[in-house]
mmCIF file of C-alpha atoms in Angstrom:
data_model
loop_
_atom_site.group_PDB
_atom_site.id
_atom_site.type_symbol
_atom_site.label_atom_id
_atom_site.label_comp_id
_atom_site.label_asym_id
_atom_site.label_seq_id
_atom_site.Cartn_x
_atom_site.Cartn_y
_atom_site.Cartn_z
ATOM 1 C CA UNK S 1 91.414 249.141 -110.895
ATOM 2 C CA UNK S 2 95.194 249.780 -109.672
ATOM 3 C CA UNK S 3 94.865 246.106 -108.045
ATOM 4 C CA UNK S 4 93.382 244.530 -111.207
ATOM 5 C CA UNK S 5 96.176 246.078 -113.916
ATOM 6 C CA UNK S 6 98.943 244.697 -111.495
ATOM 7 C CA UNK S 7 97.283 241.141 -111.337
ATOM 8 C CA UNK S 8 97.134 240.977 -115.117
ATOM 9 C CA UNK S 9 100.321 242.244 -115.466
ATOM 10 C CA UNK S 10 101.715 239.109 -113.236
ATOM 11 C CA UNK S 11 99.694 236.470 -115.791
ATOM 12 C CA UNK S 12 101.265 238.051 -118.368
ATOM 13 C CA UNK S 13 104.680 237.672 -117.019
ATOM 14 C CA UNK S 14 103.485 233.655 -116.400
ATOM 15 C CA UNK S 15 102.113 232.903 -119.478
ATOM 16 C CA UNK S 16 104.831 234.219 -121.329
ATOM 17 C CA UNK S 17 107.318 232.276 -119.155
ATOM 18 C CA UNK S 18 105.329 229.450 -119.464
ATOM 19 C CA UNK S 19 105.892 229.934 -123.364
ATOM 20 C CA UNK S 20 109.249 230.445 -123.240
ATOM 21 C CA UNK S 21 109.873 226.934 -121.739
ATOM 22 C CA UNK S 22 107.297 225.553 -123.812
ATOM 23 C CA UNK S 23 109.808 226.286 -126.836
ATOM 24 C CA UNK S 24 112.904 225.628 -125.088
ATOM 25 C CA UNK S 25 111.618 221.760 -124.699
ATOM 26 C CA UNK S 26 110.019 221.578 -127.828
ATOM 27 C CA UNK S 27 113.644 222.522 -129.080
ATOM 28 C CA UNK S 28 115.279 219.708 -127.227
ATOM 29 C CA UNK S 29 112.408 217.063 -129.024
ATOM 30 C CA UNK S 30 113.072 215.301 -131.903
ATOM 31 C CA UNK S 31 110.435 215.338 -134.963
ATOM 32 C CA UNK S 32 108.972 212.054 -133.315
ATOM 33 C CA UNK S 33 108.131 214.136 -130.572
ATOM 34 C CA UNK S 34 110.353 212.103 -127.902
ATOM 35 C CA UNK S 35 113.013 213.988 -125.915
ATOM 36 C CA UNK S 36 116.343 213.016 -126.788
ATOM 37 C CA UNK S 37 119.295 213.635 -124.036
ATOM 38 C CA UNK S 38 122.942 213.627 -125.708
ATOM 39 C CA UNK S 39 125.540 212.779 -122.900
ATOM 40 C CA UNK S 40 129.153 211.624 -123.438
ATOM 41 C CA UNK S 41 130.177 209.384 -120.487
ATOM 42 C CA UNK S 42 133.729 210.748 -119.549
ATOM 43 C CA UNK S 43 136.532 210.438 -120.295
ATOM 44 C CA UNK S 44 136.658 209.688 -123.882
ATOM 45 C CA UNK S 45 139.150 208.764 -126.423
ATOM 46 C CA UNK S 46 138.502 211.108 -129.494
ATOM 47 C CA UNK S 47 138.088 209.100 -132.279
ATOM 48 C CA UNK S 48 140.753 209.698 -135.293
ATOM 49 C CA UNK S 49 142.837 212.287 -133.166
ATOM 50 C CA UNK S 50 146.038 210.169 -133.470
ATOM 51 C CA UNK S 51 149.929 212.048 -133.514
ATOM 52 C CA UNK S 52 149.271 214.777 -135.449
ATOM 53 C CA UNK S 53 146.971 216.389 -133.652
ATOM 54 C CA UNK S 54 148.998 215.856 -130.201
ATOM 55 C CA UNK S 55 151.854 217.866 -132.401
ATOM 56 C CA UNK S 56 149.694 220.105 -133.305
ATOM 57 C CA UNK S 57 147.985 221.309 -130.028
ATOM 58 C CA UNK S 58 151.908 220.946 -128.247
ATOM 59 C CA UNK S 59 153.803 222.580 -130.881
ATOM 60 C CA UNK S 60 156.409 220.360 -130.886
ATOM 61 C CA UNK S 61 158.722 219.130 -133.464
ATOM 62 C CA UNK S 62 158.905 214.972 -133.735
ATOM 63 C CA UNK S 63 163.068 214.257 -134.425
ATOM 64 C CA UNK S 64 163.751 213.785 -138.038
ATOM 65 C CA UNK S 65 163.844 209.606 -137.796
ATOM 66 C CA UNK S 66 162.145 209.075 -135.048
ATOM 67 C CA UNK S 67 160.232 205.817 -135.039
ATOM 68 C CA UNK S 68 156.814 204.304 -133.171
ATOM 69 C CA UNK S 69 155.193 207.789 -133.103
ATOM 70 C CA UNK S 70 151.834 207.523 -131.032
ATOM 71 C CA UNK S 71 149.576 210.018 -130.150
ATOM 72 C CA UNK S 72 145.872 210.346 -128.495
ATOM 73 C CA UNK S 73 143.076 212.685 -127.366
ATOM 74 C CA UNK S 74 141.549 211.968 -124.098
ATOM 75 C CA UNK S 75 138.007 214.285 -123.988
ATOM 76 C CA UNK S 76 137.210 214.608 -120.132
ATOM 77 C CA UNK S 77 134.281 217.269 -119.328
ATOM 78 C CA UNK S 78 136.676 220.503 -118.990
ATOM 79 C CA UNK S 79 139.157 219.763 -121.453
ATOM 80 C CA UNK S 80 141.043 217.560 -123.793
ATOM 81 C CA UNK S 81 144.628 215.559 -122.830
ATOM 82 C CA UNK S 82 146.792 215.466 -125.556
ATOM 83 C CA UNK S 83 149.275 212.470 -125.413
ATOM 84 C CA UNK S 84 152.526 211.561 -127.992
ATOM 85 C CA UNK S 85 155.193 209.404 -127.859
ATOM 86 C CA UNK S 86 158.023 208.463 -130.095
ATOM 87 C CA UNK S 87 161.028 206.408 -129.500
ATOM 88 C CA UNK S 88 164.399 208.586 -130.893
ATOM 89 C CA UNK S 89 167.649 208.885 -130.067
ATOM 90 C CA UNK S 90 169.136 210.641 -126.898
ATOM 91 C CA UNK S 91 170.352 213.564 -128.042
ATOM 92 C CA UNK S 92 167.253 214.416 -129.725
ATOM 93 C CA UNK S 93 165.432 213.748 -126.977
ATOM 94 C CA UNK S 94 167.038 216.086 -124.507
ATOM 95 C CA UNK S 95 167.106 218.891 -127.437
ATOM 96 C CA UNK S 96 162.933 218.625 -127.670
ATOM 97 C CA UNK S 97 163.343 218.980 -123.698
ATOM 98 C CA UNK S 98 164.965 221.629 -123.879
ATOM 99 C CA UNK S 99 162.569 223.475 -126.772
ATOM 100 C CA UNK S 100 159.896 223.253 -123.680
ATOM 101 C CA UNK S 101 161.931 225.237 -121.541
ATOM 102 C CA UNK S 102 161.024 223.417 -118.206
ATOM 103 C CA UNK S 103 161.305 224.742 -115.064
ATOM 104 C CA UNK S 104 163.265 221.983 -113.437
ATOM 105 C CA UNK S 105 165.797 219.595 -115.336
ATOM 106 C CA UNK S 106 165.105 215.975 -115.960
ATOM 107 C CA UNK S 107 165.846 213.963 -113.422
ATOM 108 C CA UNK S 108 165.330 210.053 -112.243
ATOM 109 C CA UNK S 109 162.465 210.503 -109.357
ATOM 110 C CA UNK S 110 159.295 209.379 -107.924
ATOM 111 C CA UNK S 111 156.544 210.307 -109.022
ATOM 112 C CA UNK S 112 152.494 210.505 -109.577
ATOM 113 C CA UNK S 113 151.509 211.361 -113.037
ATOM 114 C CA UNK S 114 148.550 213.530 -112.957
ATOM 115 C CA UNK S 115 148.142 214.389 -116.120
ATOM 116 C CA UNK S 116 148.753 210.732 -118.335
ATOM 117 C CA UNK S 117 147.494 208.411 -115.917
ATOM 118 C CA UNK S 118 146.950 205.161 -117.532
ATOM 119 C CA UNK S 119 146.690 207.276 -120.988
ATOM 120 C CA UNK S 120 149.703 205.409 -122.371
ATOM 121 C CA UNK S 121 148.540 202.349 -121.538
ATOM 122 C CA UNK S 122 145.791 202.976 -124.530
ATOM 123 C CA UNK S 123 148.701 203.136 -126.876
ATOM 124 C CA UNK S 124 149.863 200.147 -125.896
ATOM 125 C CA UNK S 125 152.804 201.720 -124.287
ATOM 126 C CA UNK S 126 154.551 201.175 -121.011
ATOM 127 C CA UNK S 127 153.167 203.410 -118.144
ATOM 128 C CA UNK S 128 156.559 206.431 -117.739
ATOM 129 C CA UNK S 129 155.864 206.161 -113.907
ATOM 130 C CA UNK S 130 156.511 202.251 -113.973
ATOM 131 C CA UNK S 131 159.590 203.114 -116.135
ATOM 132 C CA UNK S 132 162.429 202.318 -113.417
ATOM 133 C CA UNK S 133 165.253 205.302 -114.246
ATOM 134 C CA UNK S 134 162.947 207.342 -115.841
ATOM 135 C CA UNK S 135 163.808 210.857 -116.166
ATOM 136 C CA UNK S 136 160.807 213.338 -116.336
ATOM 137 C CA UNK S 137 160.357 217.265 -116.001
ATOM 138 C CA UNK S 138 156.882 219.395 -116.350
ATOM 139 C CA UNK S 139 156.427 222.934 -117.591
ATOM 140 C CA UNK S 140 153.952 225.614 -117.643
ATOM 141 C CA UNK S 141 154.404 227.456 -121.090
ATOM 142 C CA UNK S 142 152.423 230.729 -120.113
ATOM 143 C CA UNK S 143 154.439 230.544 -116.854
ATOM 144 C CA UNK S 144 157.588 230.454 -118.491
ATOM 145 C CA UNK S 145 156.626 232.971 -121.366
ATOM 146 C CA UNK S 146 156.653 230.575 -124.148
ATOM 147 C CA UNK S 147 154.498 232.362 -126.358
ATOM 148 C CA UNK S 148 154.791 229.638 -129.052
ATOM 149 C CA UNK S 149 152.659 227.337 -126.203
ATOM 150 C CA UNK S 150 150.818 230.054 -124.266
ATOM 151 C CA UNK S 151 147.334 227.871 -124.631
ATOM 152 C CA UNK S 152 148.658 224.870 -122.929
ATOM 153 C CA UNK S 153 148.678 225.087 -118.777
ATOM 154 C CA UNK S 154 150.658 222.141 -118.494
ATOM 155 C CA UNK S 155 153.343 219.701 -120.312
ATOM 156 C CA UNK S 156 154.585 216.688 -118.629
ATOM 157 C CA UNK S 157 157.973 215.115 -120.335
ATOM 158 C CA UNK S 158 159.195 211.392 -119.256
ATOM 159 C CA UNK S 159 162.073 210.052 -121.043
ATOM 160 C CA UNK S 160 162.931 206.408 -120.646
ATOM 161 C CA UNK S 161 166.885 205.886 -121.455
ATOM 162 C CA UNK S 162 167.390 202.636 -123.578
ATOM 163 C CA UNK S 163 170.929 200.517 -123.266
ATOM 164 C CA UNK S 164 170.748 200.968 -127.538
ATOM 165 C CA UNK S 165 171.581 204.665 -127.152
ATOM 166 C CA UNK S 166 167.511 205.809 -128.028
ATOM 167 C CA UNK S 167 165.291 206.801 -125.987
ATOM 168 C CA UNK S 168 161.483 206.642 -125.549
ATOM 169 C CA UNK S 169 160.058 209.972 -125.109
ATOM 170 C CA UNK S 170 156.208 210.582 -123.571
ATOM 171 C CA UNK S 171 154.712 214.227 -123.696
ATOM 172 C CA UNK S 172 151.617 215.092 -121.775
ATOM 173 C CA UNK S 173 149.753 218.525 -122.391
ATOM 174 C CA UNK S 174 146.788 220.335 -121.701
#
C-alpha cells in the first residue's frame, strides 16, 4: 500500500510538471497557434534615441553654442552605449572635461577605444582614435564619487583640437 501511495505520488508530481510546461509554451504561441521567437540580432542602433537621450543618461551639459550635436544608442545584449558629440570651442571643452572629474588628464596618446568602436562612424563622424593629436581621458563616476553619474561604469572623452580655436568633443558612456 506504502509502495503504491509513493508511486502515485511521483505521477502526480509528472503530470503536473507536464502541465506546467504545457502552459508555459502555449504562452509563447500566438492565437494562430504557431510559436513565435522574438530575437534582436546585436548590436543595435535604438531607433529615435538621438542627443538627448545621450545627455540625459551622461548628465552632461552641451556648451551654450555649441554646434553639430550628435548623439546615439547602441543596444548590445548587457547594456546600452550611449554616444554624443558636438563641435564647441576649447575652453568649453576642457571645462565639460573637467565636470567628469577624470582620473587622468587629457593627453595626445595611443590608443584602443573599447567602448565607441566604430560607433561614431554611424554619425557620420570621424573615428577619435584615427584623430592624429587627439587628446582623450576616461573616468569611472562611482569610482571617483560622482554621485551626479553613479549609474554609469564608464565615460570615455576624446577631444580633437581644431586650427579655428573649436574643438570636436566625443563622449562615450555606459
Amino acid at each position: 500500500m506504502k509502495r503504491m501511495q509513493h508511486s502515485w505520488g511521483r505521477y502526480a508530481v509528472r503530470v503536473l510538471a507536464a502541465s506546467v510546461a504545457a502552459l508555459l509554451l502555449a504562452g509563447c504561441a500566438s492565437a494562430d497557434g504557431k510559436r513565435e521567437v522574438r530575437r534582436e540580432s546585436f548590436p543595435y542602433w535604438e531607433k529615435g534615441a538621438g542627443a538627448s537621450q545621450a545627455v540625459k543618461f551622461m548628465r552632461v551639459q552641451v556648451p551654450k553654442g555649441a554646434v553639430e550635436v550628435k548623439g546615439a544608442v547602441r543596444v548590445q545584449p548587457q547594456e546600452r552605449v550611449y554616444l554624443l558629440s558636438f563641435l564647441t570651442d576649447e575652453k568649453a571643452a576642457e571645462a565639460v572635461a573637467d565636470d567628469l572629474r577624470p582620473e587622468h588628464p587629457l593627453e595626445a596618446k595611443n590608443f584602443s577605444s573599447s567602448l565607441s568602436d566604430d560607433g561614431f562612424a554611424h554619425l557620420d563622424l570621424d573615428l577619435p582614435h584615427e584623430i592624429p593629436d587627439v587628446r582623450s581621458t576616461s573616468v569611472c563616476p562611482p569610482c571617483v564619487g560622482d554621485k551626479r553619474r553613479s549609474h554609469i561604469q564608464g565615460i570615455e572623452m576624446h577631444i580633437e583640437d581644431r586650427a579655428d580655436g573649436r574643438a570636436r568633443v566625443y563622449l562615450t558612456a555606459y
